[in-house]
Structures are given as structure tokens and as C-alpha cells.
Amino acid sequence: MKDYKYLYHINSPKDLKQLKEEQLPELCAEIRTFLLDELSRNPGHLGAGLGVVELTVALHYVFDLPDDKLVWDVGHQAYPHKILTGRRDNFHSLRKWGGLSGFTHPAESEYDAFVAGHASNSISAALGLAVADRLTGKDNQVVAVIGDGAMTGGLAFEGLNNACTHPNNLLIVLNDNNMSIDESTGALSRYLVDIITSKTYNKVRHEGYKTLKNLNLIDEKRRSSILRFNNSLKALLSDRHNLFEGFSIRYIGPVDGHDVQGLVRVLRDIKDFDGPKLLHIQTVKGKGYAPAEESAVVWHAPGCFDVETGQIKANVPLPDDPMKFQDVFGHTLVELADMDERVVGVTPAMPSGCSMTYLMKKYPDRSFDVGIAEGHAVTFSAGMALQGAIPFCNVYSSFMQRGYDQVIHDAAMQSAPVIFCLDRGGLVGEDGMTHHGVYDIPYLRCIPGLTLMSPYDEEELRMMMYTAYKHHEEGPFVIRYPRGTGSCPHWRTEFRELPLGKAEIKRQGSDIVFVSYGPLGSEVSKVVSNLVEKGYDPGHVNLRFVKPLDEELLLGLTKTYKHVITIEDGALMGGMGSAVLELFSTHGAIVPVTRWGIPDTFVKQGRVDIQHEHCGLDVRSMETKALEILQNARTN
């Protein structure tokens, strides 16, 4: 155990406040050492936390948490916050089953004011907290910390636009590191790089405000007039207008986000400013660890690594190991782009995660990273599709929830031929409940005109992409697949079309039949093999399409088998099993049906195999349940 002079004596912000300001830089160094030591052995998000150490210490030093509220945008910035709020000794359990979440959640700590997993919600959430405090007569402070990557999200601007509508004391801290996960894109990012805030202007405004306040000349009625005067003063003393003051939000900055004592002074100066204000700090993602500073994308979440050498301990795949679904998508997309110049790729800020980087390297003019803006990604893709392009729009399943209206209104209603590739379908592991892609089957299969499919393995993903490409004019397609590797190492076979809406019989049987949807089918195949060895005769259907269903095949199962079991890595309510039951009900087919999938609960973080076991979707659990059904059928 390392010998920390200050860190091991801090179990709450009250302990932190006992330190002198001149001791804070050494504490920041200890927090960085602690983060590197822990995350080198227990993988998590590294770069973001290293970049906000000084900010986190300063916020906890100046404000009175948990009475004051701190809302983090995208909780992977919040690791130092967890360390300072009583979770240091449990930090080894981060992102593990039964341990600490990798993001913030009020159920985990009273210091976590709001759930943080998806980007751009902090300003709206913090504004709600601040306004509610005013309505109930509380005089608490509310702070939102948002990174410039998250500022590209439309929800952030909706919050900014509403911030001056109601009396509040909101402080927005803009953590400007010119990064989110991949490099930040768009005009806002360039604006934050170019913005010039005159020192003369800041000095005049700050001194003027103090004078007016001391003379009791500032009240709520005069605030708007003073803000307009500030904006005019800014225009006179600086060479460009300020975006945030256009929202009538007082702007302070930019300031050095790695000067902890300077941050403490600034936060003390501005914490009692009435009305919404924005503090613009400039930081370096990965600060304090040279490899992370030099390659922020790689060190966003690097996995295990050697702290001394900076060597990432990546698992080297063997020649016969399956490839990740993400890489199969990326390579196949390049092949389709080679075949047809109309093929383009769109991603909302996840080119590395979804492997669209392969297309970006070969065809940069046909690759579009639109930033953290899922709704825009969908509508942008629909617009291109209606003008003759063939867009493959890759969005993580959990993030597609943010573009749902656009899928209905802008894609499906006008049959825009967009091919949506939903990455991270199903349970995703350590990122936990905010990132599970388990709701897409229910929320998409009810939309008219969509074709929904999910591959059994990597080779079938390739064929589904080709099939969607060949039939793109028939309307929007959705291809759902999970994070990580599957079961097929030799996936790169010749393209062939799959018959639309047709399932595949993996094994013909006579007692019970498993109907699986997606890559979980490979685990079902193991269950089937085990049951055959025990003398049973199960069938297995790889459904492939949940919309349209293979009605003829499914209805035929009711005449052949004694029991139908549906298996999906998605929500049971409204999922694939529900679709099968609806079909049987419509046609009066009478057969016992058992549905296996994700129950009506938010599944916590942990390894995917543990999550599957928790939900009864591992091989042993499925085999045990199947044997019970078979034995009951024989006794009856």
C-alpha cells in the first residue's frame, strides 16, 4: 500500500476542508497516483479523471456538499469525486458486480446528485435542482460540470437556453479539453479553441460587479440590464462576441484548470454571484501521465497497463480467435464502400468504438462523425439517403434512445433508406445500467416500415449488412449486434443475400424448441448439444428477423413441438418473445411458451458473463431450466 500523506485521511469533503490551500497541489498529485495505481490493475476510464483532479478538489473545497449539489456530465469524469466522498477504500470494486458504478448514481452516495452516464444532461438536471431549491426556500448552490464534447449535444443547449428563464443560482463549469472520447468535432469545438476573453474586460467587469454589490445596487430586476451592459462591454473590450453571454449567462474565463489554488480563488469569488454563470476552464485530458496526455483517445479507457513503462497489457488474439463484431462491421463497411461510391458512414462521436475509423482512413470524405448528437445523426442520415446516398448510421443501442423520434418521424415515415447499425445491443458489462442496449427491440419493432434483424455470429453480421445494402430502397433497416467477440473466427466469406424475414433452422427436433435472436444463439447451441447428449431431442431456430417475423416457420413449430422457448439478450417486456406470443395469439395457436431474457429491472455493472448468469441466460442456467421443462412435459 502506498504511503499517502493526505489522501488516506480524507473520507469526506469535511476532511478535505481541514487542509490548507498550499497543501492542495500535493493532494492532487496523490489522487493522480492513486488513480494510476488502481486503474492500471482494475480497468476503467482513465484520461477524463486525470484531467479534472484539480477541479474536483477545488469544488469540494469551496462548496458544501452534499447540501450543495454537484452534477457531473458523463460520469467517467467523476472518479476523483468518488475518491473524495468516502468511496476510496472501495475503489478496487469499481465497475465490478456488487461494487461501485463507473458513473454517478444517487443510490450509491448522497454526494451523487444525479445519474450520469449519457452525455449532455447535466445543465438541464442541475437547473432543475437549482430552481427547485429556490421554490422551497433553500439557499444551496448547484454546480454542473460538462465537457466540451458533451456541449455538442442538443440537450445541453436546451438547458442553456432555459437557464435564464427562472431565478436560479446555477454554476456551469465547462471543462474544455478539446476532447470527449474521440476528438471533439464541429463549430463549437473550434469556437472554444479560438475564444478570446480580454483580461481588461474581466478585470473591469469583476471590479464593477463588486462595487455595485457593495452599494446594494444589484437585485433580480436589474440583473438582465446589467447582463446586457456586460455583453456590450465585452464587445468593446474583446474582439468577438461570447456565445454563452448570448444566453444571458455570465461568463468567466478561460482559466487554468490545473491550478488548484487559482480555481479555489475563482470559485470563491463567483459562488455567490446571483443568476446563472459559466466558468470556462482549460484542461488536458490525461493530465499528469505523459502517455495519456500524448494519446488521449487510446488512454480514455486503456485497460490494464504498466504505470512505469506506459505499456498497455492488451490481450493478443490468436489466429483462430473470433474478431470483434465492431471490427467485422468496420471492415465490411469498407468493402461495401469499395463496391459502391454511394455508401457512406455516420457516427455520433464513436468512430473508434464502433470501428468506423477503417472507413475514415480510406474514405474520409464519405465518413461523418457528427459529435454527441444522436438525433441529428439519424436525421442527417435520412437526408442523405433521400438524395441517393446509402448511409450506414452506427449508433450504440443505448444512445439510439436519444434519437427515437427521428427514427420514427425522419426515417420511417418517409421510408428513408438508412441502414442503422445498433452496436452494443444487449448487456454490455462494466459500463452498467446506463449503457445496456436492452430496450431497442421493444421500442423499434412497433415502428411501421422498419426491418429488424440480429446476427447469430460475425459472418451473419457481414451478410446482414450486405443484404440491407442490396435491399436498401425498401426502407430503413436495423441491424443489432453486441459488444465484443462472437463465435465465428472465419467470418470473411463471399457476400450472399439472406432471404428477408426468414429464419434459419439450426437443428430439427421433436420435444422442445429454442427460438433464439442474435449472438446469444451460440450459447443456446451449447445447451442444445448438452441436451442431446442427455438423450433429448430439442430443436433450435435462429430467428434472424424480429420484423418481419417468419410467420410460417414459427406457426409450424406449434404443430411439431410440445414447448417453445424464446431467448433474447433484451427486455422481456415487448421483446422478441412478446412478438412470438402475439403471433400465436393472432392465429389461435395453442402451445406452452416460455420466454427468457432481461427481466424488468436495471441490471448493474459487472462482467457480461456474470450479468447473463444473474438473468438466467448462461449455459448452465438455461440447461437447468430446459431440463425442468422437459421433465415436467414427460410426467404430464
XYZ file of C-alpha atoms in Angstrom:
636
model
C 0.000 0.000 0.000
C 1.366 3.392 -0.972
C 2.047 5.970 1.733
C -0.186 8.974 1.069
C 0.414 11.995 3.268
C -3.073 13.463 2.851
C -5.325 11.180 0.799
C -5.810 8.419 3.373
C -7.013 10.980 5.910
C -9.807 12.249 3.669
C -13.072 10.336 3.942
C -15.393 13.222 3.150
C -15.255 16.824 1.910
C -15.236 17.930 5.557
C -11.835 16.294 5.949
C -10.632 17.967 2.762
C -11.554 21.384 4.127
C -9.126 20.868 7.018
C -6.190 21.188 4.615
C -4.510 24.488 3.896
C -4.709 25.801 0.362
C -0.980 25.383 -0.159
C -1.361 21.649 0.619
C -3.886 21.063 -2.162
C -1.369 20.624 -5.018
C 0.262 17.722 -3.171
C -3.150 16.162 -2.574
C -3.868 16.429 -6.304
C -0.627 14.601 -7.046
C -1.625 11.846 -4.612
C -5.032 11.452 -6.257
C -3.367 11.042 -9.643
C -1.004 8.425 -8.249
C -3.954 6.608 -6.668
C -5.915 6.653 -9.935
C -2.985 5.322 -11.931
C -2.281 2.588 -9.392
C -5.901 1.423 -9.190
C -6.844 1.709 -12.855
C -3.670 0.041 -14.090
C -4.927 -3.137 -12.368
C -8.690 -2.650 -12.475
C -9.536 -1.149 -15.875
C -11.805 1.861 -16.152
C -11.943 5.358 -17.624
C -8.566 6.975 -17.019
C -7.966 10.118 -19.087
C -11.082 12.039 -18.083
C -10.473 11.598 -14.355
C -6.833 12.647 -14.583
C -7.951 15.818 -16.330
C -10.335 17.010 -13.607
C -8.362 16.310 -10.422
C -7.717 19.985 -9.584
C -11.263 20.974 -10.484
C -12.721 18.222 -8.296
C -10.574 19.148 -5.309
C -11.415 22.841 -5.708
C -15.169 22.203 -5.981
C -15.221 20.049 -2.849
C -13.003 22.560 -1.034
C -15.192 25.590 -1.797
C -18.730 24.202 -1.852
C -20.605 22.418 0.943
C -21.538 19.022 -0.410
C -23.890 17.227 -0.096
C -26.068 20.239 0.834
C -24.760 21.942 -2.277
C -25.247 19.786 -5.369
C -22.663 18.699 -7.922
C -23.897 17.225 -11.226
C -21.365 15.546 -13.493
C -21.951 15.224 -17.214
C -20.890 11.738 -18.331
C -19.845 10.229 -15.017
C -16.482 8.872 -16.138
C -15.144 12.306 -15.108
C -16.249 11.600 -11.542
C -13.594 9.137 -10.328
C -11.759 11.780 -8.224
C -15.165 12.824 -6.872
C -15.804 9.255 -5.709
C -12.383 9.095 -4.054
C -13.052 12.265 -2.020
C -16.574 11.263 -0.948
C -15.982 8.146 1.129
C -15.519 5.584 -1.635
C -11.730 5.481 -1.761
C -11.406 2.182 0.121
C -13.965 0.504 -2.160
C -12.452 1.886 -5.338
C -10.997 -1.549 -6.146
C -14.596 -2.719 -6.746
C -15.201 -0.100 -9.447
C -17.282 -1.422 -12.378
C -17.475 -4.871 -10.775
C -20.581 -6.867 -9.888
C -21.774 -5.659 -6.488
C -19.183 -2.876 -6.455
C -19.043 0.804 -7.295
C -20.590 2.028 -10.511
C -18.320 3.574 -13.116
C -20.710 6.526 -13.201
C -22.602 8.570 -10.603
C -25.886 7.450 -9.084
C -27.790 8.864 -6.067
C -28.453 5.321 -4.836
C -24.701 4.861 -4.373
C -23.908 8.062 -2.479
C -25.597 11.172 -1.132
C -22.828 13.109 -2.880
C -24.080 11.947 -6.294
C -26.847 14.403 -7.118
C -27.952 12.834 -10.407
C -27.383 9.804 -12.642
C -24.598 10.448 -15.148
C -23.977 8.029 -17.993
C -25.231 9.595 -21.197
C -23.860 12.949 -22.297
C -25.296 16.468 -22.247
C -27.904 16.157 -19.468
C -26.023 17.959 -16.672
C -27.189 21.523 -17.330
C -30.869 20.577 -17.514
C -30.607 18.387 -14.408
C -28.690 20.983 -12.401
C -31.078 23.722 -13.482
C -33.988 21.642 -12.217
C -32.255 21.138 -8.878
C -31.430 24.850 -8.602
C -34.936 26.060 -9.432
C -36.490 23.560 -7.009
C -34.192 24.836 -4.248
C -35.373 28.388 -4.892
C -39.024 27.297 -4.817
C -38.564 25.553 -1.462
C -36.622 28.423 0.081
C -33.258 26.666 0.169
C -30.115 28.689 -0.389
C -27.949 25.869 -1.707
C -25.501 26.094 -4.592
C -25.815 23.837 -7.647
C -22.898 23.117 -9.981
C -22.933 21.324 -13.336
C -19.644 20.082 -14.798
C -19.810 19.500 -18.542
C -17.048 18.660 -21.013
C -16.837 20.348 -24.382
C -17.554 17.014 -26.076
C -20.908 16.908 -24.286
C -21.560 20.525 -25.262
C -22.178 19.334 -28.832
C -25.368 17.637 -27.638
C -28.605 19.480 -28.280
C -29.881 18.833 -24.751
C -27.035 20.960 -23.366
C -28.183 23.922 -25.449
C -31.795 23.388 -24.422
C -30.610 23.719 -20.822
C -28.546 26.815 -21.612
C -31.489 28.397 -23.380
C -33.728 27.836 -20.356
C -31.180 28.828 -17.706
C -32.215 32.491 -17.529
C -35.949 31.855 -17.674
C -36.327 31.195 -13.950
C -34.440 32.651 -10.963
C -31.597 30.323 -10.034
C -28.040 30.288 -8.774
C -26.636 27.735 -11.222
C -22.907 27.468 -11.892
C -21.885 25.673 -15.084
C -18.252 24.585 -15.287
C -17.184 23.997 -18.873
C -14.272 21.554 -18.841
C -12.631 22.479 -22.139
C -10.113 19.762 -23.007
C -10.931 19.744 -26.732
C -11.863 16.070 -26.374
C -14.781 13.868 -25.491
C -13.778 10.268 -26.302
C -12.592 10.774 -29.818
C -11.539 14.246 -30.900
C -14.268 16.822 -30.471
C -15.846 17.940 -33.710
C -17.832 20.846 -35.055
C -18.047 24.600 -34.845
C -18.474 24.741 -31.059
C -15.187 22.936 -30.502
C -13.406 25.363 -32.823
C -15.125 28.269 -31.067
C -13.815 27.143 -27.679
C -10.323 26.846 -29.099
C -10.472 30.316 -30.652
C -12.373 32.219 -27.972
C -10.557 35.258 -26.625
C -11.572 36.701 -23.293
C -9.903 40.041 -22.687
C -8.109 40.389 -19.351
C -9.123 44.045 -19.347
C -12.766 43.086 -19.774
C -12.657 40.520 -16.974
C -10.996 42.949 -14.604
C -13.416 45.794 -15.347
C -16.463 43.533 -15.029
C -15.293 41.863 -11.832
C -14.415 45.132 -10.077
C -17.600 46.763 -11.320
C -19.751 43.941 -10.025
C -18.155 44.081 -6.572
C -18.717 47.832 -6.377
C -22.393 47.575 -7.369
C -22.975 44.731 -4.942
C -21.334 46.587 -2.048
C -23.575 49.586 -2.767
C -26.668 47.299 -2.765
C -27.438 48.363 -6.324
C -27.916 44.844 -7.714
C -31.208 42.987 -7.413
C -33.045 40.454 -9.574
C -34.884 43.129 -11.564
C -31.632 44.829 -12.546
C -29.771 41.635 -13.399
C -30.917 41.446 -17.050
C -29.981 45.064 -17.677
C -26.565 44.532 -16.137
C -26.032 41.407 -18.235
C -26.838 43.364 -21.391
C -24.372 46.032 -20.256
C -21.776 43.303 -19.658
C -22.297 41.973 -23.165
C -21.826 45.447 -24.618
C -18.699 45.937 -22.518
C -17.409 42.599 -23.754
C -17.919 43.641 -27.363
C -15.954 46.844 -26.756
C -13.009 45.273 -24.940
C -12.705 41.946 -26.784
C -12.551 41.131 -30.474
C -15.501 38.746 -30.645
C -18.883 38.172 -29.056
C -19.330 35.491 -26.402
C -21.676 32.640 -27.185
C -22.723 31.998 -23.596
C -23.467 35.605 -22.764
C -25.813 35.463 -25.723
C -27.871 33.164 -23.479
C -27.697 35.840 -20.713
C -25.343 33.608 -18.738
C -22.457 35.377 -17.027
C -19.185 34.091 -18.486
C -15.912 33.804 -16.554
C -12.738 32.551 -18.162
C -10.964 30.834 -19.615
C -8.869 29.914 -16.580
C -6.203 27.281 -15.959
C -7.988 24.112 -14.893
C -4.816 22.636 -13.412
C -4.059 25.476 -10.978
C -5.956 24.190 -7.961
C -5.292 27.243 -5.792
C -6.299 29.556 -8.612
C -9.506 27.559 -9.091
C -10.285 27.838 -5.390
C -9.924 31.622 -5.557
C -12.101 31.923 -8.664
C -14.809 29.641 -7.287
C -14.929 31.609 -4.036
C -15.193 34.857 -5.973
C -18.084 33.715 -8.158
C -20.045 31.275 -5.994
C -22.314 33.993 -4.634
C -22.910 35.720 -7.972
C -26.658 35.729 -8.394
C -28.092 34.160 -11.507
C -26.621 31.553 -13.864
C -22.928 31.762 -14.650
C -20.426 29.719 -16.630
C -16.813 29.130 -15.645
C -14.695 28.113 -18.627
C -11.641 26.097 -17.577
C -8.978 24.706 -19.868
C -7.604 21.263 -19.031
C -5.596 18.455 -20.567
C -7.204 15.032 -20.783
C -4.836 12.570 -19.104
C -3.024 15.362 -17.223
C -0.029 14.225 -15.199
C 0.632 10.982 -17.071
C 2.651 11.526 -20.230
C 1.314 8.574 -22.285
C -2.278 9.658 -21.598
C -1.535 13.281 -22.483
C 0.057 12.255 -25.774
C -2.718 9.872 -26.890
C -5.989 10.876 -25.272
C -8.180 8.573 -27.383
C -6.169 5.436 -26.547
C -5.979 6.338 -22.854
C -9.654 7.219 -22.464
C -10.177 3.657 -21.211
C -6.953 1.738 -21.881
C -7.497 -1.466 -19.923
C -4.685 -2.821 -17.754
C -1.297 -1.180 -18.190
C 2.177 -0.843 -16.696
C 2.374 2.538 -14.960
C 6.149 2.761 -15.223
C 6.510 1.923 -18.917
C 3.120 3.066 -20.209
C 2.739 -0.318 -21.911
C -0.899 -1.350 -22.316
C -1.408 -5.027 -21.487
C -3.676 -5.848 -24.385
C -4.809 -9.415 -24.965
C -3.161 -10.556 -28.182
C -5.743 -12.528 -30.203
C -4.738 -15.929 -31.517
C -5.096 -16.634 -35.258
C -8.264 -18.675 -34.720
C -9.869 -16.280 -32.230
C -13.092 -14.605 -33.393
C -12.877 -10.949 -34.368
C -14.900 -8.319 -32.549
C -18.280 -7.558 -34.094
C -17.135 -3.936 -34.251
C -14.159 -4.762 -36.464
C -16.282 -7.008 -38.679
C -18.625 -4.049 -39.134
C -15.728 -1.710 -39.930
C -14.029 -3.975 -42.462
C -17.302 -4.941 -44.135
C -18.331 -1.303 -44.444
C -15.077 -0.556 -46.266
C -15.726 -3.451 -48.668
C -19.219 -2.163 -49.412
C -17.815 1.337 -49.916
C -15.283 -0.130 -52.363
C -18.170 -1.646 -54.310
C -20.435 1.412 -54.351
C -19.459 5.078 -54.044
C -22.910 5.872 -52.644
C -22.071 4.068 -49.380
C -21.266 6.472 -46.524
C -20.774 6.116 -42.775
C -22.240 8.226 -39.958
C -21.453 8.022 -36.239
C -22.286 10.295 -33.287
C -18.851 10.664 -31.666
C -17.941 6.960 -31.551
C -15.733 6.258 -34.600
C -13.148 4.300 -32.600
C -15.642 2.361 -30.501
C -17.694 1.228 -33.487
C -14.639 0.815 -35.794
C -15.798 3.328 -38.377
C -12.195 4.514 -38.273
C -11.456 1.967 -41.013
C -13.774 3.827 -43.386
C -12.462 7.196 -42.208
C -8.903 6.250 -43.095
C -9.762 5.061 -46.603
C -12.678 7.348 -47.466
C -12.523 10.418 -45.196
C -14.893 12.360 -47.461
C -17.547 9.645 -47.054
C -17.255 9.351 -43.264
C -19.115 11.651 -40.888
C -18.564 11.993 -37.142
C -21.350 14.386 -36.141
C -20.456 14.670 -32.444
C -22.607 13.677 -29.485
C -25.819 14.256 -31.398
C -27.740 11.041 -31.990
C -30.956 12.704 -33.158
C -29.004 14.775 -35.659
C -27.121 11.659 -36.821
C -30.418 9.946 -37.662
C -31.951 12.914 -39.492
C -28.682 13.757 -41.248
C -28.541 10.157 -42.480
C -32.167 10.304 -43.616
C -31.466 13.467 -45.585
C -28.504 11.886 -47.340
C -30.499 8.724 -48.048
C -33.299 10.672 -49.729
C -30.709 12.247 -52.027
C -29.323 8.931 -53.214
C -26.634 8.069 -50.664
C -26.631 4.736 -48.820
C -25.817 5.695 -45.223
C -24.752 3.168 -42.607
C -25.578 5.043 -39.402
C -23.837 3.365 -36.477
C -25.235 4.266 -33.050
C -24.814 2.445 -29.746
C -28.131 0.840 -28.848
C -28.485 2.714 -25.549
C -27.717 6.014 -27.282
C -30.279 5.399 -30.023
C -32.877 6.018 -27.315
C -31.936 9.693 -27.717
C -32.785 9.642 -31.426
C -36.067 7.746 -31.218
C -38.352 10.474 -32.535
C -36.067 10.993 -35.511
C -36.172 7.276 -36.358
C -39.965 7.471 -36.499
C -40.514 10.930 -37.970
C -37.495 11.453 -40.204
C -36.606 7.930 -41.317
C -39.530 5.507 -41.088
C -42.405 7.828 -42.045
C -40.797 8.710 -45.358
C -39.161 5.315 -45.919
C -35.699 6.886 -45.943
C -33.309 4.068 -46.893
C -30.985 4.337 -43.901
C -29.178 1.260 -42.583
C -28.969 1.641 -38.800
C -26.279 -0.488 -37.151
C -27.021 -0.742 -33.429
C -23.754 -1.514 -31.681
C -23.677 -2.687 -28.042
C -27.039 -4.450 -28.278
C -27.774 -6.444 -25.114
C -25.950 -6.404 -21.795
C -22.644 -4.547 -22.105
C -20.783 -5.405 -18.910
C -18.830 -2.983 -16.763
C -20.433 0.232 -18.052
C -23.636 -0.927 -16.404
C -27.251 0.128 -16.482
C -26.832 3.430 -18.334
C -25.192 1.680 -21.287
C -27.062 -1.616 -21.641
C -28.685 -1.911 -25.057
C -31.689 -3.924 -23.928
C -34.652 -1.747 -24.931
C -34.197 -1.446 -28.699
C -36.268 -4.488 -29.700
C -39.435 -3.249 -27.924
C -39.078 0.384 -28.955
C -38.222 -0.332 -32.593
C -40.417 -3.274 -33.568
C -43.557 -1.181 -33.112
C -42.475 1.286 -35.837
C -44.066 0.638 -39.248
C -41.719 0.104 -42.165
C -38.595 -0.965 -40.273
C -36.809 -4.250 -40.923
C -35.155 -5.509 -37.726
C -32.510 -8.222 -37.687
C -29.739 -9.541 -35.477
C -26.920 -11.922 -36.474
C -26.096 -15.269 -34.916
C -22.368 -14.617 -35.398
C -19.813 -12.379 -37.129
C -20.280 -13.966 -40.551
C -24.017 -13.382 -40.373
C -23.423 -9.721 -39.447
C -21.469 -9.387 -42.677
C -24.295 -10.978 -44.660
C -26.929 -8.808 -42.988
C -25.001 -5.660 -43.890
C -24.807 -6.871 -47.484
C -28.500 -7.818 -47.514
C -29.509 -4.401 -46.177
C -27.287 -2.753 -48.788
C -28.880 -4.763 -51.613
C -32.424 -4.019 -50.399
C -31.839 -0.508 -49.035
C -34.542 1.026 -51.238
C -37.171 -0.984 -49.357
C -36.904 1.357 -46.379
C -34.929 1.628 -43.138
C -33.066 -1.426 -41.840
C -31.827 -2.020 -38.297
C -29.022 -4.491 -37.560
C -28.444 -5.177 -33.862
C -25.268 -6.762 -32.516
C -23.343 -6.883 -29.228
C -20.078 -5.553 -27.920
C -17.020 -7.778 -28.247
C -16.380 -11.098 -29.943
C -18.761 -13.802 -31.028
C -18.209 -17.388 -32.083
C -17.063 -17.316 -35.735
C -13.347 -16.774 -36.448
C -13.677 -17.321 -40.207
C -16.219 -14.628 -40.974
C -14.838 -13.165 -44.191
C -16.683 -15.294 -46.748
C -18.205 -14.245 -50.051
C -21.156 -11.909 -49.786
C -24.565 -13.535 -50.101
C -28.068 -12.224 -49.553
C -30.198 -13.561 -46.732
C -33.885 -14.066 -47.559
C -35.766 -11.205 -45.895
C -37.915 -12.215 -42.964
C -36.772 -15.836 -42.998
C -35.396 -17.709 -40.001
C -32.786 -20.467 -40.032
C -33.336 -23.936 -38.580
C -30.164 -24.814 -36.679
C -31.485 -28.191 -35.521
C -34.687 -30.109 -36.153
C -36.075 -31.868 -33.080
C -39.262 -33.170 -31.520
C -39.627 -32.305 -27.781
C -38.911 -28.638 -27.147
C -37.647 -25.930 -29.481
C -35.451 -22.947 -28.712
C -36.059 -19.771 -30.723
C -33.035 -17.501 -30.301
C -32.438 -13.987 -31.612
C -28.910 -12.709 -32.072
C -25.486 -13.931 -30.907
C -26.881 -15.408 -27.694
C -27.903 -18.198 -30.071
C -24.364 -19.591 -29.968
C -24.832 -20.209 -26.226
C -28.188 -21.814 -26.937
C -26.449 -24.159 -29.384
C -24.274 -25.363 -26.483
C -27.403 -26.030 -24.420
C -28.889 -27.981 -27.312
C -25.746 -30.117 -27.630
C -25.780 -30.872 -23.892
C -29.434 -31.900 -24.012
C -28.820 -34.171 -26.997
C -26.053 -35.890 -25.035
C -28.588 -36.492 -22.262
C -30.944 -38.232 -24.685
C -33.347 -35.418 -25.510
C -34.316 -34.191 -28.969
C -34.524 -30.377 -28.867
C -34.906 -28.121 -31.874
C -33.230 -24.772 -32.396
C -34.273 -21.859 -34.613
C -32.062 -18.844 -35.317
C -34.789 -16.243 -35.830
C -32.603 -13.653 -37.615
C -35.543 -11.252 -38.136
C -37.861 -9.995 -35.415
C -39.608 -7.834 -38.020
C -40.915 -9.203 -40.285
C -41.295 -12.476 -38.425
C -41.048 -15.778 -40.245
C -44.696 -16.488 -39.503
C -44.922 -19.724 -41.476
C -41.959 -21.298 -39.715
C -42.990 -20.108 -36.255
C -46.562 -21.305 -36.602
C -45.229 -24.634 -37.816
C -43.343 -25.036 -34.545
C -46.632 -25.170 -32.642
C -47.570 -28.331 -34.536
C -44.203 -30.065 -34.123
C -43.049 -29.284 -30.591
C -44.505 -29.645 -27.104
C -42.970 -26.413 -25.818
C -41.478 -23.242 -27.344
C -38.713 -21.331 -25.524
C -37.696 -17.873 -26.763
C -34.279 -16.462 -25.823
C -33.125 -12.864 -26.285
C -30.483 -10.532 -24.857
C -33.052 -7.787 -24.446
C -36.005 -6.656 -22.355
C -38.682 -9.317 -21.991
C -41.474 -6.751 -21.922
C -42.320 -6.083 -25.554
C -39.350 -8.034 -26.856
C -38.912 -10.859 -29.346
C -40.722 -13.355 -27.134
C -43.673 -10.991 -26.931
C -43.716 -10.780 -30.726
C -43.877 -14.583 -30.967
C -46.704 -14.733 -28.417
C -48.621 -12.045 -30.313
C -48.306 -14.099 -33.498
C -49.537 -17.268 -31.787
C -52.438 -15.385 -30.204
C -53.482 -13.832 -33.522
C -53.609 -17.250 -35.184
C -55.078 -19.139 -32.230
C -52.018 -21.364 -31.956
C -52.010 -23.145 -28.606
C -48.647 -24.264 -27.257
C -46.797 -23.594 -23.992
C -44.330 -20.724 -24.452
C -41.547 -19.753 -22.043
C -39.633 -16.503 -22.557
C -36.066 -15.947 -21.385
C -34.483 -12.518 -21.498
C -33.739 -9.434 -19.411
C -36.230 -9.046 -16.533
C -37.978 -5.803 -15.618
C -35.041 -4.335 -13.710
C -31.935 -2.230 -14.283
C -29.035 -4.684 -14.366
C -25.976 -3.369 -12.541
C -22.369 -3.251 -13.707
C -20.120 -6.307 -13.870
C -18.729 -8.778 -16.380
C -21.184 -9.826 -19.086
C -20.978 -13.485 -18.068
C -21.994 -12.562 -14.509
C -24.846 -10.405 -15.804
C -26.058 -13.252 -18.024
C -25.916 -15.630 -15.073
C -27.897 -13.128 -12.983
C -30.572 -13.059 -15.706
C -30.536 -16.829 -16.228
C -29.035 -16.551 -19.710
C -25.817 -18.515 -19.161
C -25.480 -22.070 -20.491
C -25.849 -23.780 -17.113
C -28.946 -21.810 -16.108
C -30.619 -22.313 -19.477
C -29.864 -26.038 -19.441
C -31.215 -26.418 -15.902
C -34.448 -24.618 -16.777
C -34.827 -26.580 -20.010
C -34.408 -29.886 -18.172
C -37.174 -28.882 -15.749
C -39.484 -28.166 -18.684
C -38.598 -31.466 -20.378
C -39.084 -33.495 -17.207
C -42.416 -31.817 -16.462
C -43.550 -32.492 -20.023
C -42.720 -36.190 -19.664
C -44.553 -36.547 -16.340
C -47.598 -34.788 -17.766
